Coordinates of C-alpha atoms and ligand atoms in Angstrom, one line a residue:
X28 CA 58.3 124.5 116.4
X29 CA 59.7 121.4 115.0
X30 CA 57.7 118.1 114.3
X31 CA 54.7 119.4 114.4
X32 CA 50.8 119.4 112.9
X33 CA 48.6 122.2 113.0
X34 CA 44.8 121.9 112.0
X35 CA 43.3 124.7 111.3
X36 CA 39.8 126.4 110.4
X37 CA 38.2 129.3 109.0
X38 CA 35.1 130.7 110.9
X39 CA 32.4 130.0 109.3
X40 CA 33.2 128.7 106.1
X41 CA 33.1 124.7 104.8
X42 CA 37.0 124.8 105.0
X43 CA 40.2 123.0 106.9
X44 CA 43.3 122.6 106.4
X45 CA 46.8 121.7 107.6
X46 CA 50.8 122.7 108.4
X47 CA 52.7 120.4 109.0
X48 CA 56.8 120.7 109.8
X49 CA 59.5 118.1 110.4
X50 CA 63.1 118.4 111.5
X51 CA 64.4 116.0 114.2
X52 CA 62.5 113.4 113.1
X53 CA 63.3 113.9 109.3
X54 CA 66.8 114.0 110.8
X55 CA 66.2 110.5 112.4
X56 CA 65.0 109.0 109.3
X57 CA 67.4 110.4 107.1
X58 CA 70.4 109.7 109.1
X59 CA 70.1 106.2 108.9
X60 CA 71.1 105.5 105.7
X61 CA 73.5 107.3 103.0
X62 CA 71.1 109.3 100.7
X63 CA 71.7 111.6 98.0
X64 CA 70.5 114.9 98.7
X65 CA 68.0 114.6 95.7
X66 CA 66.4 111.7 97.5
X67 CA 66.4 113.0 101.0
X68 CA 64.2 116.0 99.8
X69 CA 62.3 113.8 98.6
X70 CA 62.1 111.7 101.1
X71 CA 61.2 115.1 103.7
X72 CA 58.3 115.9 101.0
X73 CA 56.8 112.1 101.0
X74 CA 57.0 112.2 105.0
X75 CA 54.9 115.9 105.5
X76 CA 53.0 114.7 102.6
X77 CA 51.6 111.4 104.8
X78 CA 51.4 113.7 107.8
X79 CA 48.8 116.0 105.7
X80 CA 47.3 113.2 104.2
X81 CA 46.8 111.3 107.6
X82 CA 44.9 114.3 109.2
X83 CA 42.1 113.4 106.5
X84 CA 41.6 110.2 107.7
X85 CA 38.9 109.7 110.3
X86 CA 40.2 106.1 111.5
X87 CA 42.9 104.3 113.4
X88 CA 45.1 103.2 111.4
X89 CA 48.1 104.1 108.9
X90 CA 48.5 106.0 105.5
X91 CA 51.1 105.3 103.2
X92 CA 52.5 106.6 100.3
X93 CA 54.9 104.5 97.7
X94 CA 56.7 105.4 95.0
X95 CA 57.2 102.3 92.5
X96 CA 60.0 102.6 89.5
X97 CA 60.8 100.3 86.8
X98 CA 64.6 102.1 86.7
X99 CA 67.8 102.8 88.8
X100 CA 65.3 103.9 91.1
X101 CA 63.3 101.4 92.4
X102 CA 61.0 102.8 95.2
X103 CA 60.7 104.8 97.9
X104 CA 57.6 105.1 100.9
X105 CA 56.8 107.7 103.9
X106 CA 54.0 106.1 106.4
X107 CA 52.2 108.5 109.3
X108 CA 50.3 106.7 111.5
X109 CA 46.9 108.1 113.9
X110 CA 49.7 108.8 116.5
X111 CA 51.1 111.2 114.7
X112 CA 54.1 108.5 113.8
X113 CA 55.9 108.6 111.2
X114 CA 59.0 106.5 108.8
X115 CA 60.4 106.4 105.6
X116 CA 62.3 104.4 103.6
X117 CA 64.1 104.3 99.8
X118 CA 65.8 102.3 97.1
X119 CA 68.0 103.4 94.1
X120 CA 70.7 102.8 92.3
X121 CA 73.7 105.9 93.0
X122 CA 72.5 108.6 90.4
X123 CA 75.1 111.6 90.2
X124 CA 72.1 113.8 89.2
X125 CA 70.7 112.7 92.7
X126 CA 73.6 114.2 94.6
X127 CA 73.8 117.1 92.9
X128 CA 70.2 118.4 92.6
X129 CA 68.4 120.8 95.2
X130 CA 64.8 119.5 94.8
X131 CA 62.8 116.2 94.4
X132 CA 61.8 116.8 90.6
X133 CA 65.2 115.6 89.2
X134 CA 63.6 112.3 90.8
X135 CA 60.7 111.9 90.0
X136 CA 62.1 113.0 86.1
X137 CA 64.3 110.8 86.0
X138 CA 61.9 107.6 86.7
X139 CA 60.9 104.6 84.4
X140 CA 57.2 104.3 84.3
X141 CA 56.9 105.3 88.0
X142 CA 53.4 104.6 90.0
X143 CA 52.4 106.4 93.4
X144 CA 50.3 104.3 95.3
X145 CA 48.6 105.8 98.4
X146 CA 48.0 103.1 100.7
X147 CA 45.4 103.1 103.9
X148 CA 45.3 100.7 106.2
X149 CA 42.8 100.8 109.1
X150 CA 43.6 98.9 112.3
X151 CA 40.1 97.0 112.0
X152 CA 38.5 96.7 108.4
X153 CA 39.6 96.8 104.8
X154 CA 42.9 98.2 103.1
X155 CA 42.4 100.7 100.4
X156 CA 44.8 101.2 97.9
X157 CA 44.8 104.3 95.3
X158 CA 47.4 104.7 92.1
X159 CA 47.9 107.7 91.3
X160 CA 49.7 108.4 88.2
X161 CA 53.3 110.5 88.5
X162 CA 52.8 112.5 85.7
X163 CA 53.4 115.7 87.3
X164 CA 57.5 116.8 88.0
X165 CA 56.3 117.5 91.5
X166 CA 54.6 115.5 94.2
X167 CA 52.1 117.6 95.3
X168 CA 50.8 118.4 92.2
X169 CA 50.4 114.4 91.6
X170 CA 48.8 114.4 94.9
X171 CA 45.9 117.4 94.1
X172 CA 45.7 115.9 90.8
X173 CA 44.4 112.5 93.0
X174 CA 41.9 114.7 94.9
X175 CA 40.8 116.4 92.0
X176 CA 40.4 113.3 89.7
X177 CA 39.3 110.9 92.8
X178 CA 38.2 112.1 95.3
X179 CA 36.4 115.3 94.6
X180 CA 37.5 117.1 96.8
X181 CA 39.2 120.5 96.0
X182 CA 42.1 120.5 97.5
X183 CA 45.3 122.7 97.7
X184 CA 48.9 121.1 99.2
X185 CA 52.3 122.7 99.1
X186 CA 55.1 120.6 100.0
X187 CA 58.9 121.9 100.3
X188 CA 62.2 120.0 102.2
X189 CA 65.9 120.2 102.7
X190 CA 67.8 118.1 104.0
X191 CA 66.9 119.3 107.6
X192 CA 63.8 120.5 107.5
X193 CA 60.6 119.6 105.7
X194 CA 57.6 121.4 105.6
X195 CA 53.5 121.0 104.4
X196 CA 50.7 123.0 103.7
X197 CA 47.1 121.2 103.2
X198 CA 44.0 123.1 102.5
X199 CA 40.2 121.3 101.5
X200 CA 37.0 122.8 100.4
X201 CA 34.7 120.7 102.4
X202 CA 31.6 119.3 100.9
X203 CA 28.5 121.8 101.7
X204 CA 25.6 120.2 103.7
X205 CA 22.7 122.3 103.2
X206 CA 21.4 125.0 100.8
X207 CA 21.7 127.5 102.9
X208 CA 25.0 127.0 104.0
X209 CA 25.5 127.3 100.3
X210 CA 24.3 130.5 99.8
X211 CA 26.1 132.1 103.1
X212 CA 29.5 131.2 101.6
X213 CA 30.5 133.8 99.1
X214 CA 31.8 132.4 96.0
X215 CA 35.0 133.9 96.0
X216 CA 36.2 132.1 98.7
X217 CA 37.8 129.0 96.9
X218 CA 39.4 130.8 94.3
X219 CA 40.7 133.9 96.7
X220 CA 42.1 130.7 99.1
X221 CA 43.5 129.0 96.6
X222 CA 45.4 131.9 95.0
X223 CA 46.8 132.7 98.3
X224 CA 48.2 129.8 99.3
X225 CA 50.0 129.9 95.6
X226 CA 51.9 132.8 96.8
X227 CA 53.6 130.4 99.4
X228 CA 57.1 130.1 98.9
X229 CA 59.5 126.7 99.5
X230 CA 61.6 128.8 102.2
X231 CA 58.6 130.1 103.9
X232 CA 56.7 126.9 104.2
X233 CA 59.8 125.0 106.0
X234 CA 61.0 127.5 108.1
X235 CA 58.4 129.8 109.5
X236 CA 55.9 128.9 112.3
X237 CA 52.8 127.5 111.6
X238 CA 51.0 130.3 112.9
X239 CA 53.1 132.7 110.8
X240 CA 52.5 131.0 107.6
X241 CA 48.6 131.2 108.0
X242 CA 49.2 134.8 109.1
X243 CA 50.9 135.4 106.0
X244 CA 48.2 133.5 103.9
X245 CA 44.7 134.2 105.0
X246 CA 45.6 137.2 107.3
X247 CA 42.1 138.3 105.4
X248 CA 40.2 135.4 106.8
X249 CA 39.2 134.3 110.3
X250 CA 41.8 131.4 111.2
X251 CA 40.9 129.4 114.0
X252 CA 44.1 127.3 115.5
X253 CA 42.9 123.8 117.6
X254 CA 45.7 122.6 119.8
X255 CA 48.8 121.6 118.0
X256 CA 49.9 117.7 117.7
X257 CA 53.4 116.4 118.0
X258 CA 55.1 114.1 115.1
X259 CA 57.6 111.5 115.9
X260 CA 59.7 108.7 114.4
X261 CA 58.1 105.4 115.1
X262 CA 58.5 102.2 113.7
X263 CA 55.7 99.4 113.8
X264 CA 58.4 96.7 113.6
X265 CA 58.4 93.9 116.1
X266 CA 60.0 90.1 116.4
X267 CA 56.3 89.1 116.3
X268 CA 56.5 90.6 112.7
X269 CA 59.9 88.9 111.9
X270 CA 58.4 85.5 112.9
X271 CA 55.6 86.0 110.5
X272 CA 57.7 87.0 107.5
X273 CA 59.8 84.0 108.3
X274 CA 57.1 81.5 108.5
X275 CA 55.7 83.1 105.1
X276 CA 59.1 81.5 103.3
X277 CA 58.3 78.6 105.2
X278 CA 59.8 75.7 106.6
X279 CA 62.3 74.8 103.9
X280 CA 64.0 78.2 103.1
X281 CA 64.9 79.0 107.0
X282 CA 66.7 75.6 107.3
X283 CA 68.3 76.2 104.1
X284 CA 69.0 80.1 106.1
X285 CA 70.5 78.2 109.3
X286 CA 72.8 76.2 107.4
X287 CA 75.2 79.5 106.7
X288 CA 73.6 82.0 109.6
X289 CA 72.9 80.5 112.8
X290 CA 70.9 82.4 115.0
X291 CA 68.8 83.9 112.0
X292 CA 69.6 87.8 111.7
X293 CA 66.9 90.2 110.8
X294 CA 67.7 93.5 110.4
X295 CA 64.6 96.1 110.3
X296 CA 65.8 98.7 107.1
X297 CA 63.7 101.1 108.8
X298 CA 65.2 101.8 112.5
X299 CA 68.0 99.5 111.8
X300 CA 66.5 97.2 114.6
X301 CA 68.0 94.0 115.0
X302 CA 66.0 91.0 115.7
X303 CA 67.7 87.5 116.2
X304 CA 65.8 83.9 115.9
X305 CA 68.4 80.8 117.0
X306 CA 68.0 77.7 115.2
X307 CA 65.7 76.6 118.1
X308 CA 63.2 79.6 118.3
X309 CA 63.4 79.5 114.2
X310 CA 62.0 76.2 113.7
X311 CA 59.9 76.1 116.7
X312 CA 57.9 78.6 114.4
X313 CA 56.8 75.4 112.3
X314 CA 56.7 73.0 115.2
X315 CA 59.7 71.5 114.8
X316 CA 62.7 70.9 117.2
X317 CA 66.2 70.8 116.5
X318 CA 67.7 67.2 115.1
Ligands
ZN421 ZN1 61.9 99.1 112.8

């Protein structure tokens, strides 16, 4: 049951949805570096947040979101790409009230004019970038307040973590075509939907099944359960990419870097990947040889 995403539908009616659970590869991400336990639920809620958010998206391509502090916490990001691949990755200053805390609003309290930016980026075509603002103590009530405000779409998401485990539920009314598809949907369904996925507790979402949680939910309704996809860790870095952030500093800067650190090490904060460029490879970059 772990790392997993489950569409689902209900027969009949202009409505989808999504679970989504995470527990080796939270595990990955979170093991590589120290964080306080504040930040790691975080973390879990940002990553099955991206996973719900990347089932939306009709493209090839990736979905991130980014947290962005002025304070002792500076940012943090969660990515899912069309594979179903996912990272994460954050920055703050040690907080006691990080280690101590058992949920993800003592962070996002505790930030200094914070922004959430939810950034798509197709493989072919242009970026999109929406800010959303984190005036809400939890994420997922920023995140329907984006939908709501936005995008228009109504839209309910429940997000829970632990350390371990992370878990996230994604439910959309979707747009009616025609009139009479309008009339055949009765207009308690939104509101009887949206009341029962209220009832969804943090325990329940990250550690029953998929299938158990919609059972639970909308044992009322017709589900309908497409096959399930697999999540995994996966990180987009490459020496490719390394070469092209080092040309961006240009020429000067990386023989002013070869002068203390020679070969050049790069060291990928996501999957603690290690790429090396000598002094040769380095400045062959800008079509230059060694003196
Ligand atoms: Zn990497």
């Amino acid at each position: 049951m772990s790392d997993i995403r489950q569409r689902f539908y209900i027969e009949d009616c202009p409505v989808r949805g999504e679970v989504v659970h995470l527990e080796a590869t939270l595990q990955t991400i979170l093991a590589q570096r120290d964080y306080a336990q504040a930040v790691q639920i975080l973390l879990g809620e940002m990553l099955s947040a991206t996973a719900l958010l990347a089932s939306t998206l009709k493209i090839k391509g990736r979905i991130s979101l980014q947290i962005q502090a002025s304070g002792t916490f500076k940012w943090a990001m969660a990515e899912c790409n069309h594979l179903g691949e996912v990272r994460a990755l954050a920055d703050y200053e040690e907080d006691p009230r990080f280690q101590a805390a058992t949920d993800s609003s003592t962070v996002l309290k505790s930030l200094t004019n914070p922004i959430l930016f939810i950034n798509i980026e197709p493989e072919f075509g242009e970026r999109y970038q929406g800010i959303v603002p984190l005036d809400q103590t939890t994420l997922a009530g920023c995140l329907m307040q984006y939908y709501d405000l936005s995008a228009q779409i109504p839209t309910r998401i429940v997000l829970a973590s632990t350390a371990q485990r992370s878990g996230g539920l994604l439910i959309q009314l979707l747009p009616r075509i025609s009139e009479e598809e309008q009339q055949r949907i009765d207009e308690d369904l939104w509101p009887r939907l949206t009341m029962l996925t209220e009832t969804l507790k943090a325990d329940e979402l990250t550690e029953l099944a998929a299938n158990e949680i919609l059972y639970r939910l909308y044992n009322e309704e017709d589900v309908r359960l497409p096959e399930i996809e697999q999540l995994k860790f996966g990180c987009t870095c490459s020496k490719d990419r390394c070469a092209n952030a080092l040309q961006q500093i240009g020429v000067e800067a990386v023989r002013e870097t070869l002068e203390h650190q020679n070969p050049i090490t790069m060291d990928c904060q996501f999957c603690n990947t290690q790429y090396q460029f000598t002094a040769e490879e380095a400045l062959g970059l800008f079509g230059e040889h060694l003196s």
